[in-house]
Short mmCIF file of C-alpha atoms and ligand atoms in Angstrom, two decimals:
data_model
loop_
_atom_site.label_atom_id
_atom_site.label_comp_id
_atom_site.label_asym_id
_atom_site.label_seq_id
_atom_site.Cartn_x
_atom_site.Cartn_y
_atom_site.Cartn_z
CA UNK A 29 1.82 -45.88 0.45
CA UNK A 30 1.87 -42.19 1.42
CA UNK A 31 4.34 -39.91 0.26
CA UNK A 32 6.91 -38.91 2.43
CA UNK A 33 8.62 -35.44 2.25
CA UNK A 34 12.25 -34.53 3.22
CA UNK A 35 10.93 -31.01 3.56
CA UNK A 36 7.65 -29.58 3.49
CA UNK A 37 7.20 -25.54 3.69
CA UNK A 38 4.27 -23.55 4.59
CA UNK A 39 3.94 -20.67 2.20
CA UNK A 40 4.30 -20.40 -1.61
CA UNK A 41 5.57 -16.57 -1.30
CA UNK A 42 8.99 -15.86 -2.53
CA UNK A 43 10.80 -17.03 0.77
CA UNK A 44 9.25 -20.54 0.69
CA UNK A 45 9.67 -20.76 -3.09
CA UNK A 46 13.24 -19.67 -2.77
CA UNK A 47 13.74 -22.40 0.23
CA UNK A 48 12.29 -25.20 -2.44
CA UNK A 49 14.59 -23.92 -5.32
CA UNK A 50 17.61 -24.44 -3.28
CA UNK A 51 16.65 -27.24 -1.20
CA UNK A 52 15.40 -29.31 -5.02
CA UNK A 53 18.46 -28.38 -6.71
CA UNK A 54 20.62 -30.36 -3.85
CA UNK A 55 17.88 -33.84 -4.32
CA UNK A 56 15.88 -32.99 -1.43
CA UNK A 57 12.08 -34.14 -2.00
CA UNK A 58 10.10 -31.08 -0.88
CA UNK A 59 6.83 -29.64 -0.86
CA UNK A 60 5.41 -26.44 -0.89
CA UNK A 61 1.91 -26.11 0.40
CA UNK A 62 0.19 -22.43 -0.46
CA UNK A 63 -3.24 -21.82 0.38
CA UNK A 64 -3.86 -19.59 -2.34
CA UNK A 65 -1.58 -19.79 -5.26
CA UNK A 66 2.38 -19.29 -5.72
CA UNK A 67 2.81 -15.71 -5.29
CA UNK A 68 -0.22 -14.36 -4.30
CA UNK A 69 0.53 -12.21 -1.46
CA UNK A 70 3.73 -9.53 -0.90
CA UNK A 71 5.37 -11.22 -2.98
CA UNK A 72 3.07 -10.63 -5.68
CA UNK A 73 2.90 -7.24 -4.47
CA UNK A 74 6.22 -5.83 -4.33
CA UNK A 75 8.39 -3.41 -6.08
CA UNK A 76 11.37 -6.05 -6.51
CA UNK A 77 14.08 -3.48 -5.56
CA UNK A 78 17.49 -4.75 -4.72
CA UNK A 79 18.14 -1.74 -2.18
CA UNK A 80 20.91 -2.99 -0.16
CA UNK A 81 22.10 0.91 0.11
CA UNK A 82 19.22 2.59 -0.79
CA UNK A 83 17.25 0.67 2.26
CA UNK A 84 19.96 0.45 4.80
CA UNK A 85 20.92 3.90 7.30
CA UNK A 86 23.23 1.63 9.63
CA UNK A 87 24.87 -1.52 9.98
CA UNK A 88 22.90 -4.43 11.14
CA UNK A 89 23.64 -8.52 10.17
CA UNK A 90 20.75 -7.57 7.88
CA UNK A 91 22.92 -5.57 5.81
CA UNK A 92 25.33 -7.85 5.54
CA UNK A 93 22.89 -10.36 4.39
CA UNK A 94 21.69 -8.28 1.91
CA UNK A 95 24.94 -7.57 0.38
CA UNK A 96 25.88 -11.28 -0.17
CA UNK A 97 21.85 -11.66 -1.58
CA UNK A 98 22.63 -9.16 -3.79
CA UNK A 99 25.73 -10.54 -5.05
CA UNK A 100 23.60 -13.97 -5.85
CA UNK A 101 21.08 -12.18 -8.81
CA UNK A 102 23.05 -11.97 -11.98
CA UNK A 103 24.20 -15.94 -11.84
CA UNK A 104 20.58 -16.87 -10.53
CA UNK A 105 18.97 -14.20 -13.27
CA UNK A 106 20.44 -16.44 -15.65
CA UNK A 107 20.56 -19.90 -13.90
CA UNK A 108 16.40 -19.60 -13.67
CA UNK A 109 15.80 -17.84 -17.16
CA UNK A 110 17.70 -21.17 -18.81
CA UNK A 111 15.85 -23.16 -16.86
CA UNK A 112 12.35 -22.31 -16.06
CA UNK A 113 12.17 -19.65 -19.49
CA UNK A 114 11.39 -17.07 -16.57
CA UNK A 115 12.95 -13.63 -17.41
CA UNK A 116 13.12 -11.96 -13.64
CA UNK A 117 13.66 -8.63 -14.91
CA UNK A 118 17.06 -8.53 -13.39
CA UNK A 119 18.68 -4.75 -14.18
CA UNK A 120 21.84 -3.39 -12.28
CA UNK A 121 21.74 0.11 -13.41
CA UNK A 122 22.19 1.44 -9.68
CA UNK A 123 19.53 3.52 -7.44
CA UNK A 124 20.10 7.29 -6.77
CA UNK A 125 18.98 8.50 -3.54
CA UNK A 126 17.83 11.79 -3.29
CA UNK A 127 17.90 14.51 -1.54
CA UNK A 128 15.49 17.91 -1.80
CA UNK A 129 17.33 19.74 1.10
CA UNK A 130 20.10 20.73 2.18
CA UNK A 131 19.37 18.76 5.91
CA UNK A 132 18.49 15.44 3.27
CA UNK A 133 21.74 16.26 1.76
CA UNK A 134 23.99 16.63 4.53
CA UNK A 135 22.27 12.77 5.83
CA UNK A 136 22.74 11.22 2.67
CA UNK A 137 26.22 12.26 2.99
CA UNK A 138 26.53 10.62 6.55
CA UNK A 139 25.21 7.33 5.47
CA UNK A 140 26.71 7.28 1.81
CA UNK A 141 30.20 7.33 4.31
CA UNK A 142 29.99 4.31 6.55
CA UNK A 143 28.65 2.68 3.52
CA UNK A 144 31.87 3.62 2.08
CA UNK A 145 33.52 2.74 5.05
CA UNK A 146 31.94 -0.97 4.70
CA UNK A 147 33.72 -1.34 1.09
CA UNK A 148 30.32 -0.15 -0.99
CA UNK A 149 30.62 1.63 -3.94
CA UNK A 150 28.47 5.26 -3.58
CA UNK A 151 28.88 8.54 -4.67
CA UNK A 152 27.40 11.66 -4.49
CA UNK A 153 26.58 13.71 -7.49
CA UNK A 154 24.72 17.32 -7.67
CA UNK A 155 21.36 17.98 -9.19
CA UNK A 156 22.80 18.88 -12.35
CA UNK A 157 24.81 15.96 -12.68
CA UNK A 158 21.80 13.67 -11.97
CA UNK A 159 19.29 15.69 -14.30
CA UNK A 160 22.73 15.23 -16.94
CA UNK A 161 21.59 11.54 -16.77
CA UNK A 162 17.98 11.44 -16.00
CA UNK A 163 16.40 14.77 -17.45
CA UNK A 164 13.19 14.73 -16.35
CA UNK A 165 13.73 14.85 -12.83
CA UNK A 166 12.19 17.68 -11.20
CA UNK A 167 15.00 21.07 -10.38
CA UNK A 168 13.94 20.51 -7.05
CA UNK A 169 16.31 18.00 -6.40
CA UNK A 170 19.51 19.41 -5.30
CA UNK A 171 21.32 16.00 -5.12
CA UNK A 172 21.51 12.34 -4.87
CA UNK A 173 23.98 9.48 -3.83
CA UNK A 174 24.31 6.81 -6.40
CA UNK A 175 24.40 3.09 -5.55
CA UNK A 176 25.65 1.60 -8.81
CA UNK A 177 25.59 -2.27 -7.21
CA UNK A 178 21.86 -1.84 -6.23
CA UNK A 179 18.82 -2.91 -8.86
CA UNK A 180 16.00 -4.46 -9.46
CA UNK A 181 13.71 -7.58 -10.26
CA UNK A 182 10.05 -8.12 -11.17
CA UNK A 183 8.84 -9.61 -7.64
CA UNK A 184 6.05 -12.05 -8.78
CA UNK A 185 8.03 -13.36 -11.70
CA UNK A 186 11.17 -14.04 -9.46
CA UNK A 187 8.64 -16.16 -7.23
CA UNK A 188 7.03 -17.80 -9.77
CA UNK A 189 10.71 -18.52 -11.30
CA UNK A 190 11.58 -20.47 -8.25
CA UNK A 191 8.99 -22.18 -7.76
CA UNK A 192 8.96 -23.77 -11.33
CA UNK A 193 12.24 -24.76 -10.76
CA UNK A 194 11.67 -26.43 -7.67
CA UNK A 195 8.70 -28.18 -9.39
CA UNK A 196 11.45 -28.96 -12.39
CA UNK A 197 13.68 -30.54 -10.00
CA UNK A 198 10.80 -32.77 -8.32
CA UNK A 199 9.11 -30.61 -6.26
CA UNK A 200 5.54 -31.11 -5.80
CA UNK A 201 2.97 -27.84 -5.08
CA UNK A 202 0.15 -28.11 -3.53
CA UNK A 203 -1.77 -24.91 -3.78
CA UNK A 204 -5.34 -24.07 -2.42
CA UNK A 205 -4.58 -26.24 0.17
CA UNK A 206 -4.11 -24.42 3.73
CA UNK A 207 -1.92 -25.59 6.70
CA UNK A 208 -3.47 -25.55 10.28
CA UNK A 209 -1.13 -27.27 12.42
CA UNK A 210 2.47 -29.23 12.38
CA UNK A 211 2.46 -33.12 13.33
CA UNK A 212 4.69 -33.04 16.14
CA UNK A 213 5.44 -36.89 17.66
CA UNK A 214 8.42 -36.78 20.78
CA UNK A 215 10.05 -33.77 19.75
CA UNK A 216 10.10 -34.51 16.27
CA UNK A 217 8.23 -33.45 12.96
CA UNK A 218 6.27 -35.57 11.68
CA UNK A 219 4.00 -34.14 9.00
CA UNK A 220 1.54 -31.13 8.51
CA UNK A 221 -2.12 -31.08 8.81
CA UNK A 222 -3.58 -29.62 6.22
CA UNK A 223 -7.31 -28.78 4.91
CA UNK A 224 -6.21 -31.20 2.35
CA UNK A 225 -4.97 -34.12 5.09
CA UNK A 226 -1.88 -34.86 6.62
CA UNK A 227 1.20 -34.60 4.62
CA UNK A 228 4.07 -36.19 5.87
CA UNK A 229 7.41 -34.83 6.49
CA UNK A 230 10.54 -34.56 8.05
CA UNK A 231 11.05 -31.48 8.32
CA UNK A 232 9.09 -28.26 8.41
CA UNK A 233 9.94 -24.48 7.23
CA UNK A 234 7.86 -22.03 8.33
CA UNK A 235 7.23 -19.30 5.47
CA UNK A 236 3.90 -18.03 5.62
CA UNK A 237 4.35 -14.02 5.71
CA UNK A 238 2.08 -12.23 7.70
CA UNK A 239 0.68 -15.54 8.68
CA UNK A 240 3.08 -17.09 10.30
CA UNK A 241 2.50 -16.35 14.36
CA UNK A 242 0.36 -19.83 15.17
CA UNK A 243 3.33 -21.53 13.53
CA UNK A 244 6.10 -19.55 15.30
CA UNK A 245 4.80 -20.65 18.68
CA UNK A 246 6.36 -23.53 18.56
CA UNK A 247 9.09 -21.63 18.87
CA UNK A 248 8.43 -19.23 21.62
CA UNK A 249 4.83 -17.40 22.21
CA UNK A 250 6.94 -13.87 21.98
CA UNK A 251 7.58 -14.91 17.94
CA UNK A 252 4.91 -13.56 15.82
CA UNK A 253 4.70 -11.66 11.78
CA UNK A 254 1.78 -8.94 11.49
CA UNK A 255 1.49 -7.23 8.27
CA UNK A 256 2.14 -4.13 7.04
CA UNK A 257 0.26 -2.43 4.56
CA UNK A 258 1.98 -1.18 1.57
CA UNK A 259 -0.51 0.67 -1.36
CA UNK A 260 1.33 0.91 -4.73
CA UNK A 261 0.44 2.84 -7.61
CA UNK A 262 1.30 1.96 -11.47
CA UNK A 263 1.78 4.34 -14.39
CA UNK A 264 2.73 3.79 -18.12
CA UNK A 265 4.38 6.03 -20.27
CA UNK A 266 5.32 5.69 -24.01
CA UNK A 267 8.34 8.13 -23.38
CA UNK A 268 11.28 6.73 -20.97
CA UNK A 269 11.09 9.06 -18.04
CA UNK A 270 13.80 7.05 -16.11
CA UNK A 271 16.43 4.50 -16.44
CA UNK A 272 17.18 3.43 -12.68
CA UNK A 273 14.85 3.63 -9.41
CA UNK A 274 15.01 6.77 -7.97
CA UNK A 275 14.34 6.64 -4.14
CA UNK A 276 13.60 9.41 -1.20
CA UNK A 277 13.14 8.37 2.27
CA UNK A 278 11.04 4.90 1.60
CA UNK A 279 9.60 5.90 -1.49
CA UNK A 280 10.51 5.16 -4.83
CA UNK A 281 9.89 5.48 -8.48
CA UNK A 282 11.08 2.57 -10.31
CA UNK A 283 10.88 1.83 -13.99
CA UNK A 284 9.85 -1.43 -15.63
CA UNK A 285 9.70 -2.99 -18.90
CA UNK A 286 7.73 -2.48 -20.91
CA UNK A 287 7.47 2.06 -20.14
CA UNK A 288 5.96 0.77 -16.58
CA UNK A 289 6.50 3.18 -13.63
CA UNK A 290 5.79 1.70 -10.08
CA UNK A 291 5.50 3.76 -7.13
CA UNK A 292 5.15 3.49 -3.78
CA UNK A 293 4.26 2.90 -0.94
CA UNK A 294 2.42 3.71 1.61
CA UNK A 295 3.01 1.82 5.71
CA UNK A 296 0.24 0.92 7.93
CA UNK A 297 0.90 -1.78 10.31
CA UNK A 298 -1.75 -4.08 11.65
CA UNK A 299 -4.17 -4.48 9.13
CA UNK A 300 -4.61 -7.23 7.07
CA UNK A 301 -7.35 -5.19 4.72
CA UNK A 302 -5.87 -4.32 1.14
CA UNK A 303 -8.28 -2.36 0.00
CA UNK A 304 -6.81 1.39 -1.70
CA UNK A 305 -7.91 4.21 -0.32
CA UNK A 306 -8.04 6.89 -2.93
CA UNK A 307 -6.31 9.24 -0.48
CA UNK A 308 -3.11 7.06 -0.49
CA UNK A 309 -3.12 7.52 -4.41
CA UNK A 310 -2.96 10.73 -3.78
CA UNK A 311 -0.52 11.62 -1.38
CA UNK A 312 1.74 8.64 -3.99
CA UNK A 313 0.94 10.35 -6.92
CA UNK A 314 1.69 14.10 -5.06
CA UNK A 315 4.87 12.99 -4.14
CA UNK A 316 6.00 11.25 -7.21
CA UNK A 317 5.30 14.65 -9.14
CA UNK A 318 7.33 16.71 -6.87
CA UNK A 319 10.28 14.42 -8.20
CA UNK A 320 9.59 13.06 -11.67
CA UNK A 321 6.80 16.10 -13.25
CA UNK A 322 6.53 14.30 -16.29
CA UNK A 323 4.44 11.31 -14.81
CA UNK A 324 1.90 13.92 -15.04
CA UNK A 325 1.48 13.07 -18.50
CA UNK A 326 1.54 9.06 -18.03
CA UNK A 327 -1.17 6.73 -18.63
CA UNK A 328 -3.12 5.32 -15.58
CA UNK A 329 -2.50 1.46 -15.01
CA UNK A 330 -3.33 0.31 -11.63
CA UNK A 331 -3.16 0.22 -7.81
CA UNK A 332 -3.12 -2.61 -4.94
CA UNK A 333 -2.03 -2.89 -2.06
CA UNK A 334 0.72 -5.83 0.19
CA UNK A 335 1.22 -6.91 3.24
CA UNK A 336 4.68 -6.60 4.43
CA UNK A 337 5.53 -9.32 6.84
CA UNK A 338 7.28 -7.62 10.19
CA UNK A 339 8.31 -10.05 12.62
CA UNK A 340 7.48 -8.92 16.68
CA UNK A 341 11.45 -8.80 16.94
CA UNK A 342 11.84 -6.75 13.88
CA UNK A 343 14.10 -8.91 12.43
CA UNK A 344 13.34 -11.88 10.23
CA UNK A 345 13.42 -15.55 11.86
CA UNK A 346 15.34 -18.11 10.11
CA UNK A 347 16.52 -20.83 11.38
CA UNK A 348 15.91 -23.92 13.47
CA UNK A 349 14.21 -25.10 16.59
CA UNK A 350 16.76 -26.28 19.61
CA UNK A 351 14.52 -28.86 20.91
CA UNK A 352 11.59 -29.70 18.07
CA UNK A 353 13.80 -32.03 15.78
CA UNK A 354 12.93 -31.33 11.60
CA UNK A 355 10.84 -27.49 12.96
CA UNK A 356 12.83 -24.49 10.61
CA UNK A 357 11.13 -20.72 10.22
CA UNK A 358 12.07 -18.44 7.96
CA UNK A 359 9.97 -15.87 7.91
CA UNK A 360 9.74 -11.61 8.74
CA UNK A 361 11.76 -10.36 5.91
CA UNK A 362 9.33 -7.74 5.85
CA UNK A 363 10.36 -4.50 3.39
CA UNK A 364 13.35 -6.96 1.72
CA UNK A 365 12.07 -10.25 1.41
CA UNK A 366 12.78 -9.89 -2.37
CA UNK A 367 16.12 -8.41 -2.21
CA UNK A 368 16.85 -11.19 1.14
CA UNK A 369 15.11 -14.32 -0.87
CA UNK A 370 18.22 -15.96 -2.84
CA UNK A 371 20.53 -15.75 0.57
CA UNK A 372 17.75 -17.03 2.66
CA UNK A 373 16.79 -19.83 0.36
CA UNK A 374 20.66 -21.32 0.21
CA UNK A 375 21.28 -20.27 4.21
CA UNK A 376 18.18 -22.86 5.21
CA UNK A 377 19.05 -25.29 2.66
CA UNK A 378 22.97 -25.00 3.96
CA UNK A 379 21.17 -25.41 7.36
CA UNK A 380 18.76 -28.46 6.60
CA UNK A 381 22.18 -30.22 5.00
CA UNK A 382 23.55 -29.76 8.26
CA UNK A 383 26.30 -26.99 6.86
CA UNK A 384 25.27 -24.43 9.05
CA UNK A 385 24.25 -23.93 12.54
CA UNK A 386 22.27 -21.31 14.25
CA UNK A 387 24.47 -18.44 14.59
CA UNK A 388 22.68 -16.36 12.15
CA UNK A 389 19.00 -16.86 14.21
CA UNK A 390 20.88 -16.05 17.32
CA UNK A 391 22.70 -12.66 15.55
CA UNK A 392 19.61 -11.85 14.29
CA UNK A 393 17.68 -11.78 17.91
CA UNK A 394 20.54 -10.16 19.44
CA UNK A 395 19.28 -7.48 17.65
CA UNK A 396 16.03 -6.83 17.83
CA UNK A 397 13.97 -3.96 19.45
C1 LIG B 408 4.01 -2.82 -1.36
C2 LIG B 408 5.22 -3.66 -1.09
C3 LIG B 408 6.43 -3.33 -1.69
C4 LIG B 408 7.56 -4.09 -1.42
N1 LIG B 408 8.72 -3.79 -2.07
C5 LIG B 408 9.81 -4.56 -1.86
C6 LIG B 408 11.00 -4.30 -2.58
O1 LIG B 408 11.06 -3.38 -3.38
N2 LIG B 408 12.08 -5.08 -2.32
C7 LIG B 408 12.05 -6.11 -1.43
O2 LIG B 408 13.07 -6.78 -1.24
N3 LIG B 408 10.91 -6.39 -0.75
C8 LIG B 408 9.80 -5.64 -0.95
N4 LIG B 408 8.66 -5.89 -0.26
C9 LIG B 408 8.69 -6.93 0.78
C10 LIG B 408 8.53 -8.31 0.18
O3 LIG B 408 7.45 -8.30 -0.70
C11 LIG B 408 8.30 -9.33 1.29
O4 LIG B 408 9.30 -9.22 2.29
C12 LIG B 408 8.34 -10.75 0.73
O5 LIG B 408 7.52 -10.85 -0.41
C13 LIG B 408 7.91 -11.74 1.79
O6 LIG B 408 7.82 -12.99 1.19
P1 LIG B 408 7.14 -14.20 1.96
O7 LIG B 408 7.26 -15.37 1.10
O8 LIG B 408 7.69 -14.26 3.34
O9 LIG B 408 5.62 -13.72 2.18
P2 LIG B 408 4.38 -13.75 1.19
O10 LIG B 408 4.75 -13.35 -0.19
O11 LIG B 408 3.29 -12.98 1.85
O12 LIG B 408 4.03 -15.27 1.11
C14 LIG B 408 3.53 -16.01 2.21
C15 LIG B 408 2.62 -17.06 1.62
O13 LIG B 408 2.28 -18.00 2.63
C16 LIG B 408 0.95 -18.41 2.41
N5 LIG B 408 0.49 -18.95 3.70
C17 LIG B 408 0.48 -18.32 4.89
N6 LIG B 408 0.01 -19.13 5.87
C18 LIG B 408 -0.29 -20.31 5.26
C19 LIG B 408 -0.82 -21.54 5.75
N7 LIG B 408 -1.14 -21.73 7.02
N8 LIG B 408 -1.02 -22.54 4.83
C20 LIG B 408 -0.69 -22.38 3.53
N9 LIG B 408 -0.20 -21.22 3.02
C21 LIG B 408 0.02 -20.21 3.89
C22 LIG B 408 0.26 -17.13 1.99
O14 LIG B 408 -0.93 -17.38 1.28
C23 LIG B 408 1.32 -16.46 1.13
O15 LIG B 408 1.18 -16.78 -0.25
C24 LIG B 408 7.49 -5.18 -0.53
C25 LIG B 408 6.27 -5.52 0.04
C26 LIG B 408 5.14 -4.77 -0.24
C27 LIG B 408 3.83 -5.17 0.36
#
C-alpha cells in the first residue's frame, strides 16, 4: 500500500526544512519534496545573519518574530550539532551598524532608541571606540550602534542541519522530484502531484521561495513570491580583519570560519537569472573597501548570486487556509528567512497540532503595502 503522509511540504529550502525538523521531532510523518536538492536556492545563498536590529528601522509583527527566532539559536545550535554532527556556525558576538555621516549618525541614533524603547540592548559607540575593537576599519567611520544580541549562522549548513534531523526522526526526502499541483478532493488535501507521482498527504505546506505563486492561489490569486536578486562576493584572508558583521544600510561584511569574509549584496527584483555581473563585484568590492581597506589585500574566493523570496504583500505568508482543510503556506521571508526559520518552523508545527490559530497570518496581512 501507498504511503501516507501527515505532512508533506513543497520546498527543501531552509523554511520547509525547518517546518520538517519541528513537525518530526513531535512524531509527525512528513515529507519534504525539493526539486533540486536540500538547500539549493537562497538558502544556499545567504549570508546567515541574525539581524534582528541591524535589519529592522521600525516596529512591525516581523520584528517581533524575529526577536523570539533569535532567542531560539543557541539551544537549537546545540540541539542539531548533537544530533545531526552539523556545526551551524552559530556566533553571538553582536553586529555594529555604522554610520559614515553625521545625517547616518543622527538615524542610527533614532532607531538605536525605539529599539531601546522595545527592551533591546544597543549602544552607540564613536569611531575610535569601534576601531579600539576592530582596527582595521577604515577612519572614515565616525560611529556605529552595537547590537550585542544579534549574530550569525552559516545558511546552507543550518538547512542542511534540519533537514538531517527531520530525516533522523523519520522523515523521508524526496529530492529531484518537482511538485506541479496539490490533490485537492471536497475541500480537503489529499496528496501532491508530483513529476515523480502522487504522494499522498494530509496536509500540505507551501515553502517553495520564489516559486511559490501557482501554489498560493489556492489561497487567493493576489498571493504570489517573485525573487529578488542578491549577488554576493567572498574573500579570504589569513589575517583576522573582523570579529563581528559589520553592516551599513543593507550591506554587510561578515566574517566566517575559517578567515572567510562574505559581502554583499546587491537587490534586483524580478529576475530569476543568477548570473554575476562583473559590475556588481565592483560596486561590492568598492564599497567594502571604503569600510574595511584591508580586504584589499585578501585572497579572491568566489561570487553567486540568490533569489530572495518577496511575497506580493511584502510580508511572509504563514499559515493556514480557512476553507481548503490540510492547505498551510509558509513562505516570503524574503531578506530573513534565515534569521525567521527556527520561529516559523515551531509556529506551523504549533499550528498543524492545532496549538495555534491564525492570528499571526491575519497580523501579518494587516500589514502589508
Ligand atoms: C544573497 C542573499 C543573502 C541573504 N542573506 C540573508 C541573511 O543574512 N539573513 C537572513 O535571515 N536571510 C538572508 N537571506 C534570505 C534567505 O536566504 C531567504 O529568506 C530564505 O533562504 C528563504 O528560504 P526558503 O526555504 O523560503 O526559500 P529557498 O531557499 O529558495 O527554498 C525554496 C526551495 O523550494 C524548492 N521548490 C520551489 N518550488 C518547488 C516545487 N514546485 N517542487 C519542488 N520544490 C520546489 C526550490 O527548489 C528551493 O530549493 C538572503 C538571501 C539572499 C539571496
Amino acid at each position: 500500500m501507498k504511503k501516507i503522509y501527515d505532512v508533506a511540504i513543497v520546498g527543501g529550502g531552509v523554511i520547509g526544512s525547518s517546518v520538517a525538523h519541528f513537525l518530526a521531532e513531535r512524531g509527525y510523518k512528513v515529507a519534504i519534496i525539493e526539486k533540486q536538492k536540500i538547500a539549493s536556492e537562497a538558502s544556499k545563498a545567504a549570508a546567515g545573519l541574525l539581524g534582528v536590529q541591524a535589519e529592522w528601522d521600525e516596529y512591525d509583527p516581523l520584528f517581533e518574530l524575529g526577536r523570539q527566532s533569535r532567542a531560539m539559536f543557541p539551544k537549537l545550535a546545540s540541539v542539531l550539532r548533537d544530533k545531526t554532527g552539523i556545526d551551524i556556525g552559530y556566533e553571538e558576538k553582536g553586529i555594529y551598524r555604522i554610520a559614515q555621516s553625521e545625517e547616518e549618525s543622527v538615524r542610527l541614533l533614532h532607531i538605536m532608541k525605539w529599539q531601546q524603547q522595545t527592551g533591546e540592548e544597543s549602544h552607540f559607540i564613536s569611531g575610535k571606540e569601534l576601531r579600539e575593537k576592530e582596527p582595521y576599519l577604515s577612519s572614515s567611520i565616525i560611529g556605529a550602534v552595537y547590537h550585542p544580541k544579534d549574530g550569525h549562522v552559516i545558511a546552507p549548513e543550518l538547512t542542511k542541519a534540519f533537514a538531517h534531523s527531520a530525516a533522523i526522526s523519520g522523515t523521508d526526502i524526496y529530492e529531484g522530484t518537482e511538485v506541479f499541483d496539490i490533490q485537492i478532493k471536497g475541500n480537503h488535501v489529499t496528496g501532491l502531484l508530483t513529476t515523480e507521482g502522487t504522494i499522498l498527504c494530509e496536509k500540505v505546506v507551501i515553502a517553495g521561495g520564489s516559486w511559490s505563486t501557482k501554489l498560493l492561489e489556492y489561497f487567493h490569486s493576489e498571493w504570489g513570491t517573485y525573487p529578488v536578486k542578491g549577488e554576493v562576493v567572498a574573500v579570504r584572508s589569513r589575517k583576522p580583519l573582523l570579529q563581528a558583521p559589520i553592516f551599513q544600510e543593507r550591506f554587510y561584511i561578515a566574517p566566517k570560519r575559517g578567515g572567510r569574509y562574505v559581502i554583499g549584496a546587491t537587490m534586483k527584483p524580478h529576475t530569476y537569472n543568477k548570473a554575476v555581473r562583473p559590475e556588481s563585484i565592483t560596486s561590492i568590492l568598492e564599497r567594502a573597501y571604503r569600510i574595511l581597506p584591508a580586504l584589499k589585500e585578501a585572497e579572491w574566493e568566489s561570487a553567486w548570486a540568490g533569489l530572495r523570496p518577496q511575497s506580493n504583500h511584502s510580508m511572509p505568508y504563514i499559515g493556514m487556509h480557512e476553507e481548503i482543510t490540510g492547505l498551510y503556506a509558509c513562505t516570503g521571508h524574503y531578506r530573513n528567512g534565515i534569521l525567521l526559520s527556527p520561529v516559523s518552523g515551531q509556529y506551523m508545527a504549533d499550528l498543524i497540532d492545532g496549538k495555534q490559530d491564525n492570528r499571526l497570518l491575519d497580523s501579518l496581512l494587516s500589514q502589508s503595502i
